[in-house]
Tab-separated table of C-alpha atoms in Angstrom:
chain	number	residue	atom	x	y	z
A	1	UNK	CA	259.892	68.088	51.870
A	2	UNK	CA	259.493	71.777	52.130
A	3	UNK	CA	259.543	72.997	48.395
A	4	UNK	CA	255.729	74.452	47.531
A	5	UNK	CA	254.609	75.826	44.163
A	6	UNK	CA	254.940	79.365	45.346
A	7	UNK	CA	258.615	78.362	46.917
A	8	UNK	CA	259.636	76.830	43.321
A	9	UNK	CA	258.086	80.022	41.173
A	10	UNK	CA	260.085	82.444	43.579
A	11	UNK	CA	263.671	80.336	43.061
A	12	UNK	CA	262.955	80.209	39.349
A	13	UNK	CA	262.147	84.252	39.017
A	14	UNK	CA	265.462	84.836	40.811
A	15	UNK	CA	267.223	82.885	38.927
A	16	UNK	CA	266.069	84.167	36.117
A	17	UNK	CA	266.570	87.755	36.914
A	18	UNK	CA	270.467	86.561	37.369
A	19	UNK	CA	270.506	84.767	34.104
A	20	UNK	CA	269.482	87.948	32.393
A	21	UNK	CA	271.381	90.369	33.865
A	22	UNK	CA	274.525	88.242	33.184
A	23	UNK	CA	273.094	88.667	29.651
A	24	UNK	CA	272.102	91.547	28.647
A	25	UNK	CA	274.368	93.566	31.480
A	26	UNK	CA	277.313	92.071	32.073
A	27	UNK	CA	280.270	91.783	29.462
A	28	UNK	CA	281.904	88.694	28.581
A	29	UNK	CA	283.865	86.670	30.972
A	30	UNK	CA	283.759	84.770	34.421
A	31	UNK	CA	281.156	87.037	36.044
A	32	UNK	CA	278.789	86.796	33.163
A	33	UNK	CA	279.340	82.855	33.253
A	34	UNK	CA	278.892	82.949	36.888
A	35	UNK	CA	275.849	85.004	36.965
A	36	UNK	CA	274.297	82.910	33.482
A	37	UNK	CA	275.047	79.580	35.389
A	38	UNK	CA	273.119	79.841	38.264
A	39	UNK	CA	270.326	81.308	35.672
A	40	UNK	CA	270.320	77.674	34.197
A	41	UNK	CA	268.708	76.456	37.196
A	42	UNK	CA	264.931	78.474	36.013
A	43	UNK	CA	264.276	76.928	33.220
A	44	UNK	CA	263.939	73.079	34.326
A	45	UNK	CA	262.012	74.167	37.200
A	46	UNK	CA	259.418	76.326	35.096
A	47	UNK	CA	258.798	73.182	32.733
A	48	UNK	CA	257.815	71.090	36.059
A	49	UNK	CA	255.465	73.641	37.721
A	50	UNK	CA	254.034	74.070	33.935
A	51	UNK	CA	253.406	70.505	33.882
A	52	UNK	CA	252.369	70.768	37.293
A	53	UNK	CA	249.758	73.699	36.430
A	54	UNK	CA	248.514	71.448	33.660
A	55	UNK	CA	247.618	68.767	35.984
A	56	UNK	CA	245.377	70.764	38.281
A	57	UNK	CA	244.082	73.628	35.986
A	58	UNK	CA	240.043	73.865	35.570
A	59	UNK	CA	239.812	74.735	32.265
A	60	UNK	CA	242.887	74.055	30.143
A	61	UNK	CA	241.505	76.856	26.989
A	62	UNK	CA	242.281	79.584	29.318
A	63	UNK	CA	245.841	77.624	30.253
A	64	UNK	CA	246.785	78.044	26.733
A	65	UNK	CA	245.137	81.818	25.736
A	66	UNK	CA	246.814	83.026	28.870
A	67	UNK	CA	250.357	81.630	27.784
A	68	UNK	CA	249.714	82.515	24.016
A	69	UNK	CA	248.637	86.263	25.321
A	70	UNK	CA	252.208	86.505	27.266
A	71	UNK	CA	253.616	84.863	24.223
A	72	UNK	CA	252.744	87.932	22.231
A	73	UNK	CA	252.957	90.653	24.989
A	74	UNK	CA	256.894	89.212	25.482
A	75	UNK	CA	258.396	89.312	22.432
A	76	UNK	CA	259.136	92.856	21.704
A	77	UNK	CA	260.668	93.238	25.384
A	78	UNK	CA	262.340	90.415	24.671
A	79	UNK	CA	263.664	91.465	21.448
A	80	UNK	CA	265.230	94.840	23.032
A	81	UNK	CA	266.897	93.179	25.905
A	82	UNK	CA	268.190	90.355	24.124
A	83	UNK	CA	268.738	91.227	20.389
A	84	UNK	CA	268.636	95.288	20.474
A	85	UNK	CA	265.684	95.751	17.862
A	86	UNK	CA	262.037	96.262	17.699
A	87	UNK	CA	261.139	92.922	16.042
A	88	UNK	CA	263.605	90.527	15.711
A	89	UNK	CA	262.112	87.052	14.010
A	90	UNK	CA	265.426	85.197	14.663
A	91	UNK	CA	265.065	84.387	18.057
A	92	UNK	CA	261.545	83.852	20.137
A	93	UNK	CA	260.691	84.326	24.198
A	94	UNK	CA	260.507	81.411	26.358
A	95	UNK	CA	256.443	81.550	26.503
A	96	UNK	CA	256.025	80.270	23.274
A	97	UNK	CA	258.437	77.251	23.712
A	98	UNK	CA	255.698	77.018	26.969
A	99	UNK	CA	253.182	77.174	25.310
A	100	UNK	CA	254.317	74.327	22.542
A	101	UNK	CA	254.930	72.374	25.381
A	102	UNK	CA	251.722	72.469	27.053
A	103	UNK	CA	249.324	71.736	23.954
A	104	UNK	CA	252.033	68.485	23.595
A	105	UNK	CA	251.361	67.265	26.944
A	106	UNK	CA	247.405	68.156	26.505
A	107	UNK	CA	247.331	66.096	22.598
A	108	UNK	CA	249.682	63.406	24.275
A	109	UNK	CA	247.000	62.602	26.750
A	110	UNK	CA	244.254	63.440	24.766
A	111	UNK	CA	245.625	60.705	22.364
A	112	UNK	CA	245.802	57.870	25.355
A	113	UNK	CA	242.219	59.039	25.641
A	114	UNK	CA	240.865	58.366	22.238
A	115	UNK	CA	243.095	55.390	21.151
A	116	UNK	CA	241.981	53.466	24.231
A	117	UNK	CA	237.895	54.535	23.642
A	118	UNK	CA	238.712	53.574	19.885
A	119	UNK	CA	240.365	50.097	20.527
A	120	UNK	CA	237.679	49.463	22.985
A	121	UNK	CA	235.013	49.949	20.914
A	122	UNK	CA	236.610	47.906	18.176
A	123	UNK	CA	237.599	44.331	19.368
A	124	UNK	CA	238.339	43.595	15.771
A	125	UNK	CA	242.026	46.000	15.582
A	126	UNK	CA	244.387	43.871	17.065
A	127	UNK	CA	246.805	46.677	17.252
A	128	UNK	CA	247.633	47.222	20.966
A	129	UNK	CA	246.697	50.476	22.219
A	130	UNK	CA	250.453	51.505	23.870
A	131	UNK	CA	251.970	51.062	20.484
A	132	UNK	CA	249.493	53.345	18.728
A	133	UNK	CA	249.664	55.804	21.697
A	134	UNK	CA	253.802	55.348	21.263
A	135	UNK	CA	253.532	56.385	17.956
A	136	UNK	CA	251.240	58.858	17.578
A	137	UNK	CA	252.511	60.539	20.455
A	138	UNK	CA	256.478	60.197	18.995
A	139	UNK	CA	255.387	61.895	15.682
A	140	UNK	CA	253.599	65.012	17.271
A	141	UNK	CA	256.199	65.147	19.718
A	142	UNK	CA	258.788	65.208	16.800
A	143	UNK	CA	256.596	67.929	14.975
A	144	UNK	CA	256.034	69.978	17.776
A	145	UNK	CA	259.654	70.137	17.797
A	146	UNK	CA	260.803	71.034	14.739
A	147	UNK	CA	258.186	73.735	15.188
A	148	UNK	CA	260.206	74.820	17.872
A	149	UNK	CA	263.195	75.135	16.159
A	150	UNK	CA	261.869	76.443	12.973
A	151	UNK	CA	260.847	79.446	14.921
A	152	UNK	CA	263.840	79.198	17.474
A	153	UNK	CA	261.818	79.641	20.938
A	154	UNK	CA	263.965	80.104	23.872
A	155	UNK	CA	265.396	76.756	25.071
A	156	UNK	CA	263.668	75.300	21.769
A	157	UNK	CA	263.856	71.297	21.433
A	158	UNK	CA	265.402	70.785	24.959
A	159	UNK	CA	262.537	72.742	26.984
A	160	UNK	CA	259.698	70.910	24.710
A	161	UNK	CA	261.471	67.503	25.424
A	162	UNK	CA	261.847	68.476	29.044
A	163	UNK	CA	258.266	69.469	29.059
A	164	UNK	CA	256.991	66.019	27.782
A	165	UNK	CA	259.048	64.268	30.185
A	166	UNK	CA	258.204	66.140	33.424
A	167	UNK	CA	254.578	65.311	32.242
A	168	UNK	CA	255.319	61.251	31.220
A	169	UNK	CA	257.649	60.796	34.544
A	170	UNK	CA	255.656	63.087	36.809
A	171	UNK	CA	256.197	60.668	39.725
A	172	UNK	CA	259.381	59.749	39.106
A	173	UNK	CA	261.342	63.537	38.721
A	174	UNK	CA	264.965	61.732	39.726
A	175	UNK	CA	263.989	59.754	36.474
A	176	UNK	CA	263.221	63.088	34.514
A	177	UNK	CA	266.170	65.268	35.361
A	178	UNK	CA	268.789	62.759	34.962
A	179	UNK	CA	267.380	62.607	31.166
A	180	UNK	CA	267.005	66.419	30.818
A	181	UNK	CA	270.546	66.587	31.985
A	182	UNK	CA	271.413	63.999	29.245
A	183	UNK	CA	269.626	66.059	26.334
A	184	UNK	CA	270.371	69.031	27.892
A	185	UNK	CA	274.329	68.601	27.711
A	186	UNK	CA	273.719	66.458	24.090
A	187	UNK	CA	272.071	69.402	22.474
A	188	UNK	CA	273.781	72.510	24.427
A	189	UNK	CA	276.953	71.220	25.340
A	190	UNK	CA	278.295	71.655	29.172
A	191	UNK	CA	277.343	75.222	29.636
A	192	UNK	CA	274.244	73.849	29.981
A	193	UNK	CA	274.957	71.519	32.962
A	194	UNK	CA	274.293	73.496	35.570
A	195	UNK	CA	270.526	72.650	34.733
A	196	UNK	CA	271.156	69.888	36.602
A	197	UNK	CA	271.285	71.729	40.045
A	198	UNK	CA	267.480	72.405	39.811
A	199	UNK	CA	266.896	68.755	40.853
A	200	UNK	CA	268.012	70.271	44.701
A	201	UNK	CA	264.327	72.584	44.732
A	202	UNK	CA	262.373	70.075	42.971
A	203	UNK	CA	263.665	66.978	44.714
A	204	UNK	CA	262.358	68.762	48.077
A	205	UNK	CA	258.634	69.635	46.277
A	206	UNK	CA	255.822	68.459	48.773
A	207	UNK	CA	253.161	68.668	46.454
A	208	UNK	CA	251.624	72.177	48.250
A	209	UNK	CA	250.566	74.923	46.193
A	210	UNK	CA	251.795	77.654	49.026
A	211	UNK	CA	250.796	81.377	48.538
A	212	UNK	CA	248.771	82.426	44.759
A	213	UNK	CA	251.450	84.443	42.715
A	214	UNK	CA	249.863	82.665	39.750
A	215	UNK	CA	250.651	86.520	37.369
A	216	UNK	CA	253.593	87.501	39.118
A	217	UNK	CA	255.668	85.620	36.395
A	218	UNK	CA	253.452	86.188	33.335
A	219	UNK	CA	254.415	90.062	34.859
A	220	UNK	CA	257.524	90.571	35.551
A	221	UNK	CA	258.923	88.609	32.597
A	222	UNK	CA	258.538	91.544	29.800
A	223	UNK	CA	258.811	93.556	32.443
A	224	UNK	CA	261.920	93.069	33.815
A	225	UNK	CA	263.273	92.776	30.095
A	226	UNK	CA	262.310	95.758	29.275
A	227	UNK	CA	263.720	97.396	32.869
A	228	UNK	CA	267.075	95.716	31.919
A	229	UNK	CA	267.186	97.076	28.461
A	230	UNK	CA	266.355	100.652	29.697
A	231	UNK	CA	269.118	100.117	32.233
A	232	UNK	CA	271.302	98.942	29.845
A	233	UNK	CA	270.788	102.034	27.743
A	234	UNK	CA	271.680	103.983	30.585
A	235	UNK	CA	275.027	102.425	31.006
């Protein structure tokens, strides 16, 4: 295995810059589907290193101002590069389908946590504590969702399931992409297949954290939207 965190983040920022520039510079056709389909490998591979980051962060507070911050800083790059205007409420940047994603996996935990103290310190429920912990965690994961869509974040539904089950399947990631590539093509059809091809990086992950480029991404995301708008301007 020879995949570190800082060898997964740089793969994923590629293949991001190609998605974009397929969308917001290139017309319609073969090259753009080209160029957007080897951008479909980012996404998967951002939800596992988030999931990853969650595991191993020090103070999760910060985890969640930082991504909210980013959130916010995002969206009006992200509304000129992908939607032309100022503010555009339609449509919302990838950070704050992230973000959704990461106080999930923090309540989802936090509620294995306090339904196992609770049953434990009363004999007398005879519930077990899995099937509370099933369904508690079900019904935020369901509204946690449909906050997703109601505000249509980037990858909506599909990123916060893959999210939750990067997080739930941690050690078992053929598990995990096999069902992400299930929802994946359910909910986006086959242009989103090529999603799939992200299990090649994160099948060869050894666990290593590798050089800190811990801002590069929060960076060069608005960023480089709002270089490929300008250039897009130009041209």
């Amino acid at each position: 295995n020879s995949m570190s965190v800082f060898t997964l983040k740089i793969i994923a920022i590629i293949s991001m810059l190609i998605d974009h520039i397929g969308l917001i510079l290139l017309p319609s056709g073969n090259l753009q589907y080209l160029f957007r389909s080897i951008g479909r490998i980012a996404f998967p591979i951002f939800c596992f290193l988030l999931t990853e980051g969650y595991s191993h962060t020090s103070n999760l507070k910060k985890y969640i101002l930082r991504l909210s911050a980013f959130a916010i800083i995002s969206e009006i790059p992200f509304d000129l590069a992908i939607n032309g205007s100022l503010f555009d409420f339609s449509h919302q940047n990838v950070f704050f389908t992230l973000l959704l994603g990461l106080i999930l996996i923090a309540a989802v935990d936090c509620i294995k946590k306090k339904t196992e103290s609770f049953i434990l310190e009363s004999p007398e429920i005879k519930i077990p504590a899995k099937a509370v912990q099933i369904l508690l965690s079900v019904s935020l994961a369901a509204a946690i969702s449909a906050v997703s869509i109601i505000i249509q974040s980037d990858y909506s539904i599909i990123g916060i399931l893959a999210i939750l089950s990067f997080h739930l399947f941690r050690r078992k990631r053929p598990v995990v992409l096999v069902l992400m590539s299930a929802v994946n093509i359910l909910l986006g059809g086959l242009r989103q297949l090529p999603a799939a091809y992200s299990a090649c990086p994160l099948m060869l992950y050894n666990g290593k954290k590798g050089p800190s480029i811990r801002w590069l991404f929060y960076i060069f995301y608005p960023d480089r939207l709002l270089a490929l708008y300008l250039i897009g301007l130009m041209i």
